[in-house]
Short mmCIF file of C-alpha atoms and ligand atoms in Angstrom, two decimals:
data_model
loop_
_atom_site.label_atom_id
_atom_site.label_comp_id
_atom_site.label_asym_id
_atom_site.label_seq_id
_atom_site.Cartn_x
_atom_site.Cartn_y
_atom_site.Cartn_z
CA MET R 22 -0.23 0.22 -0.20
CA SER R 23 1.39 3.51 -1.11
CA LEU R 24 1.33 6.15 1.36
CA ASN R 25 0.40 8.52 -1.11
CA SER R 26 -3.23 6.87 -1.50
CA LYS R 27 -4.15 7.35 2.13
CA ILE R 28 -7.38 9.84 1.49
CA TYR R 29 -8.48 10.36 5.10
CA GLU R 30 -6.37 10.30 8.71
CA GLY R 31 -9.09 10.61 11.75
CA LYS R 32 -7.85 9.84 15.30
CA ALA R 33 -8.24 6.82 15.72
CA LYS R 34 -7.90 5.14 11.65
CA ILE R 35 -6.49 5.75 8.43
CA LEU R 36 -8.87 5.78 5.25
CA TYR R 37 -6.59 4.11 2.00
CA LYS R 38 -7.35 4.35 -1.17
CA THR R 39 -7.27 0.63 -3.20
CA GLU R 40 -7.33 -0.40 -6.68
CA ASP R 41 -11.51 -0.97 -6.35
CA PRO R 42 -12.86 2.73 -6.22
CA GLU R 43 -15.79 0.85 -4.70
CA ILE R 44 -13.46 -0.60 -1.73
CA LEU R 45 -11.28 1.96 0.83
CA LEU R 46 -8.86 0.03 3.72
CA ALA R 47 -9.38 1.48 7.32
CA ASP R 48 -6.19 1.16 9.22
CA PHE R 49 -7.24 0.82 12.81
CA LYS R 50 -4.66 3.05 14.79
CA ASP R 51 -3.55 2.87 18.53
CA ASP R 52 -3.96 6.63 19.29
CA ALA R 53 -6.60 7.33 21.70
CA THR R 54 -7.56 10.89 21.99
CA ALA R 55 -10.25 12.39 24.07
CA PHE R 56 -12.57 15.90 24.80
CA ASN R 57 -12.03 16.68 21.11
CA ALA R 58 -8.72 15.17 20.93
CA GLN R 59 -7.89 17.91 23.79
CA LYS R 60 -6.28 14.81 25.31
CA ARG R 61 -4.12 12.68 23.36
CA GLY R 62 -2.15 9.31 24.45
CA THR R 63 -1.93 5.55 22.96
CA ILE R 64 -3.78 2.33 24.44
CA THR R 65 -0.99 0.35 23.72
CA ASN R 66 -2.76 -2.85 20.47
CA LYS R 67 -5.58 -0.77 20.79
CA GLY R 68 -6.08 -0.96 16.48
CA VAL R 69 -5.48 -4.96 16.52
CA ILE R 70 -8.07 -5.13 19.43
CA ASN R 71 -10.92 -2.56 17.72
CA CYS R 72 -10.15 -3.90 14.28
CA SER R 73 -10.94 -7.61 15.78
CA ILE R 74 -14.35 -6.43 17.89
CA SER R 75 -15.87 -4.18 14.79
CA THR R 76 -15.60 -7.20 12.70
CA GLN R 77 -16.82 -9.49 14.82
CA LEU R 78 -19.72 -7.02 15.49
CA PHE R 79 -20.57 -6.70 12.01
CA GLN R 80 -20.15 -10.00 11.52
CA GLN R 81 -22.98 -10.40 14.32
CA LEU R 82 -24.69 -7.79 13.07
CA GLU R 83 -24.63 -8.61 9.19
CA ALA R 84 -25.86 -12.08 10.21
CA HIS R 85 -29.01 -10.47 11.60
CA GLY R 86 -29.80 -8.43 8.61
CA ILE R 87 -28.62 -5.35 9.33
CA LYS R 88 -26.04 -4.01 6.24
CA THR R 89 -22.71 -2.59 7.37
CA HIS R 90 -19.54 -1.33 5.34
CA TYR R 91 -17.62 -4.84 6.79
CA ILE R 92 -16.20 -6.91 4.02
CA ASP R 93 -12.66 -8.78 5.48
CA ASN R 94 -9.73 -8.06 6.96
CA PRO R 95 -6.45 -8.31 5.32
CA ASN R 96 -4.37 -8.45 8.45
CA PRO R 97 -5.48 -8.10 12.25
CA HIS R 98 -5.52 -4.33 12.17
CA GLN R 99 -7.10 -3.64 8.69
CA MET R 100 -10.13 -3.77 7.27
CA ARG R 101 -11.32 -3.62 3.82
CA VAL R 102 -14.48 -2.02 3.94
CA LYS R 103 -17.44 -0.42 1.09
CA ALA R 104 -16.71 3.16 -0.16
CA VAL R 105 -19.13 5.46 1.58
CA LYS R 106 -20.24 9.29 1.92
CA ILE R 107 -20.19 9.87 5.69
CA LEU R 108 -23.65 11.56 6.98
CA PRO R 109 -22.07 14.13 9.26
CA LEU R 110 -24.12 12.21 11.85
CA GLU R 111 -22.46 10.97 15.14
CA VAL R 112 -25.67 8.59 16.61
CA VAL R 113 -25.84 7.93 19.98
CA VAL R 114 -28.32 5.24 21.64
CA ARG R 115 -28.35 5.27 25.53
CA ASN R 116 -30.01 2.63 27.66
CA ILE R 117 -28.16 4.10 30.75
CA ALA R 118 -27.47 7.08 32.06
CA ALA R 119 -23.57 8.43 31.55
CA GLY R 120 -21.83 10.81 30.52
CA SER R 121 -22.54 13.69 28.67
CA LEU R 122 -26.26 12.83 29.55
CA CYS R 123 -25.73 13.36 33.43
CA GLN R 124 -23.99 16.29 32.59
CA GLN R 125 -26.73 18.23 30.87
CA THR R 126 -29.48 16.66 32.32
CA GLY R 127 -28.35 16.10 36.29
CA LEU R 128 -29.78 12.72 35.81
CA PRO R 129 -27.42 10.79 37.97
CA LEU R 130 -25.00 7.98 36.77
CA GLY R 131 -26.22 4.64 36.45
CA THR R 132 -30.15 5.74 36.08
CA LEU R 133 -31.68 3.51 33.64
CA LEU R 134 -33.69 4.54 31.23
CA LYS R 135 -37.00 3.21 30.61
CA GLN R 136 -36.46 3.20 26.94
CA PRO R 137 -34.07 3.12 24.57
CA LEU R 138 -32.60 7.02 23.47
CA VAL R 139 -31.40 8.48 20.13
CA GLU R 140 -29.77 11.14 19.58
CA PHE R 141 -27.81 13.24 16.60
CA TYR R 142 -25.16 15.26 17.38
CA TYR R 143 -23.24 17.07 14.24
CA LYS R 144 -19.78 15.46 13.46
CA ASN R 145 -17.94 18.55 13.13
CA ASP R 146 -15.11 18.63 14.94
CA SER R 147 -14.45 22.23 15.10
CA LEU R 148 -18.09 22.83 16.58
CA GLY R 149 -17.26 20.07 19.43
CA ASP R 150 -19.70 17.90 17.59
CA PRO R 151 -23.19 19.37 19.11
CA LEU R 152 -26.31 18.11 20.19
CA LEU R 153 -29.12 18.49 17.55
CA THR R 154 -32.54 18.99 17.01
CA ARG R 155 -34.59 17.60 14.56
CA ASP R 156 -35.28 21.19 13.29
CA ARG R 157 -31.21 22.19 13.19
CA LEU R 158 -30.64 18.70 11.34
CA TYR R 159 -33.12 19.81 8.94
CA LEU R 160 -32.01 23.34 8.62
CA LEU R 161 -28.50 22.12 7.83
CA GLU R 162 -29.66 19.46 5.06
CA LEU R 163 -27.63 16.96 7.20
CA ALA R 164 -30.12 14.47 6.47
CA THR R 165 -33.73 14.11 5.03
CA PRO R 166 -36.25 12.95 7.00
CA GLU R 167 -36.46 9.75 5.36
CA GLN R 168 -33.15 8.46 6.43
CA VAL R 169 -33.53 9.97 9.64
CA ASP R 170 -36.42 7.21 10.09
CA THR R 171 -34.75 4.88 8.73
CA ILE R 172 -31.64 5.71 10.99
CA THR R 173 -33.44 6.24 14.30
CA HIS R 174 -35.27 2.37 12.96
CA LEU R 175 -31.58 0.41 12.80
CA ALA R 176 -29.90 2.35 15.52
CA LEU R 177 -33.08 0.71 17.63
CA LYS R 178 -32.29 -2.55 16.27
CA ILE R 179 -28.36 -2.57 16.79
CA ASN R 180 -29.42 -1.12 20.18
CA ASP R 181 -31.53 -4.38 20.56
CA PHE R 182 -28.89 -6.71 19.36
CA LEU R 183 -25.85 -5.51 20.41
CA SER R 184 -27.86 -5.28 24.38
CA ASN R 185 -28.29 -9.38 23.74
CA PHE R 186 -25.12 -10.15 22.73
CA PHE R 187 -23.08 -7.90 25.28
CA GLN R 188 -25.52 -9.39 27.83
CA ARG R 189 -24.31 -13.20 26.30
CA CYS R 190 -20.27 -11.79 27.53
CA SER R 191 -21.59 -10.36 31.05
CA ILE R 192 -21.60 -7.01 29.93
CA THR R 193 -23.76 -4.26 30.20
CA LEU R 194 -23.89 -2.10 26.86
CA VAL R 195 -24.65 1.09 28.72
CA ASP R 196 -24.51 4.06 25.59
CA PHE R 197 -22.39 3.71 22.02
CA LYS R 198 -22.36 5.85 19.09
CA LEU R 199 -22.76 4.83 14.99
CA GLU R 200 -22.19 6.49 11.68
CA PHE R 201 -23.72 5.50 8.95
CA GLY R 202 -22.57 6.47 5.10
CA LEU R 203 -24.26 6.07 1.12
CA ASP R 204 -22.76 3.54 -0.68
CA ALA R 205 -21.99 4.80 -4.47
CA GLN R 206 -25.62 3.29 -4.76
CA GLN R 207 -27.21 5.23 -2.14
CA GLN R 208 -27.81 2.37 0.06
CA LEU R 209 -27.70 3.35 3.80
CA LEU R 210 -25.08 1.19 5.47
CA LEU R 211 -23.89 1.46 8.96
CA ALA R 212 -20.04 2.89 9.12
CA ASP R 213 -17.04 3.24 10.85
CA GLU R 214 -16.42 1.14 13.84
CA ILE R 215 -17.99 -0.42 16.65
CA SER R 216 -15.90 -0.92 19.98
CA PRO R 217 -14.72 0.38 23.08
CA ASP R 218 -13.68 3.37 21.58
CA THR R 219 -17.17 4.04 20.55
CA CYS R 220 -19.06 1.84 23.52
CA ARG R 221 -20.07 2.58 27.19
CA LEU R 222 -19.65 -1.01 28.35
CA TRP R 223 -20.07 -2.17 31.83
CA ASP R 224 -18.69 -5.87 33.79
CA THR R 225 -22.21 -7.40 34.70
CA HIS R 226 -19.87 -8.96 37.53
CA ALA R 227 -17.82 -6.37 39.33
CA GLY R 228 -17.54 -4.86 42.50
CA ASN R 229 -19.36 -1.95 43.99
CA ASP R 230 -17.11 1.15 43.01
CA PRO R 231 -18.41 1.82 39.43
CA ASP R 232 -14.89 2.34 38.43
CA SER R 233 -14.18 -1.22 38.52
CA TRP R 234 -16.87 -1.60 35.81
CA VAL R 235 -15.77 -0.13 33.16
CA LEU R 236 -14.20 -1.93 30.33
CA ASP R 237 -14.34 0.93 27.91
CA LYS R 238 -12.83 4.37 26.39
CA ASP R 239 -13.88 5.50 29.87
CA ARG R 240 -10.96 4.07 31.72
CA PHE R 241 -8.52 6.01 29.34
CA ARG R 242 -10.69 9.61 29.25
CA LYS R 243 -10.94 9.36 33.17
CA ASP R 244 -6.98 8.08 34.18
CA LEU R 245 -8.51 4.80 35.82
CA GLY R 246 -6.00 2.58 34.01
CA ASN R 247 -5.42 -0.74 33.13
CA VAL R 248 -7.10 0.65 29.85
CA GLU R 249 -5.60 -2.40 27.07
CA HIS R 250 -6.58 -4.97 29.47
CA ALA R 251 -10.34 -4.19 29.84
CA TYR R 252 -9.76 -3.53 25.84
CA GLN R 253 -8.27 -7.43 25.87
CA GLU R 254 -11.41 -8.04 28.48
CA VAL R 255 -13.73 -7.19 25.73
CA LEU R 256 -12.24 -8.46 23.20
CA GLN R 257 -11.90 -11.97 25.19
CA ARG R 258 -15.53 -11.95 25.37
CA VAL R 259 -17.06 -11.37 22.79
CA LEU R 260 -14.85 -13.96 20.72
CA LYS R 261 -15.98 -16.81 23.15
CA ALA R 262 -19.46 -15.40 23.07
CA VAL R 263 -19.03 -15.45 18.84
CA ASN R 264 -17.69 -19.01 19.05
CA SER R 265 -20.41 -20.41 21.62
CA ASN R 266 -23.22 -19.74 19.01
CA ASN R 267 -21.20 -21.35 16.37
P1 LIG J 9 -20.96 11.26 25.43
O1 LIG J 9 -21.73 10.37 27.02
O2 LIG J 9 -19.52 11.52 25.88
O3 LIG J 9 -22.18 11.68 24.62
O4 LIG J 9 -20.80 9.48 24.60
C1 LIG J 9 -21.90 8.92 24.71
C2 LIG J 9 -21.65 7.39 23.42
O5 LIG J 9 -21.23 7.85 22.19
C3 LIG J 9 -20.34 7.53 24.45
O6 LIG J 9 -20.82 5.61 24.00
C4 LIG J 9 -18.94 7.34 23.43
C5 LIG J 9 -19.40 7.59 22.28
N1 LIG J 9 -18.66 8.54 21.85
C6 LIG J 9 -17.76 8.24 20.63
O7 LIG J 9 -17.62 6.99 19.99
N2 LIG J 9 -16.70 9.76 19.89
C7 LIG J 9 -17.08 10.77 21.05
O8 LIG J 9 -16.38 11.87 19.99
C8 LIG J 9 -18.03 11.03 22.18
C9 LIG J 9 -17.78 12.65 22.92
C10 LIG J 9 -18.58 9.68 22.09
N1 LIG J 10 -13.51 10.50 20.52
C1 LIG J 10 -13.38 11.71 20.61
C2 LIG J 10 -11.98 12.62 20.44
O1 LIG J 10 -11.30 12.61 20.67
C3 LIG J 10 -13.79 12.30 22.42
C4 LIG J 10 -13.98 10.64 23.34
O2 LIG J 10 -14.02 9.78 22.88
O3 LIG J 10 -14.64 11.34 24.10
O4 LIG J 10 -12.83 14.18 19.58
#
């Protein structure tokens, strides 16, 4: 892969062109950022771990009828994906109050939501990825009403599937972020990644200290330590759950 075929470098992945214009190569990095890249670091082996977890979850979701950009893995930290135009939306689904929901509403950490909450954020680093209202989303023409309906339906279906899947890993899916894109045929595909970088994952069997539950990027955000160990633990449990299915 020649260096000049790089088309985009994000905070956690680099995208390369391939010989086929409909296929891109995503290279998962060990780099970690938080708070809109104000905090930077590396998590040893994160690229391979997140690529592997995302691969397993995309394969599971595909088998469940969700169309994703995933194709295959030329090596453990790279994924060949269908080229899509990413919609500038971060779609967050929440089952339990944490993170910015607690900060912005005062809901206590750990409050079980009566029903999953689907939120849309504007994927725009220079604006700090602000929370959108539907009217602002349409004002900015970030997606059509039909796309918003389809994405909401898909996000809830993905939440149902992943919540059950993670339950089998003794992990509670607290919340997560999805991105969607349109392929050359204008088909909506689940894109980006699903990993401890983009989900809050709490160990169901941990002790009373909330910090001991955390198996995701909050360990890096809050300097809780043992970050790589937590990511590895998620991968091992995901692989075990997938293999027990076969
Ligand atoms: P939040 O509580 O900070 O809004 O995060 C909600 C979920 O979205 C959480 O699982 C982490 C994920 N997330 C990302 O994947 N990327 C981001 O830039 C942010 C802020 C959150
Ligand atoms: N990925 C985000 C950033 O650095 C923030 C986060 O995940 O907390 O912009």
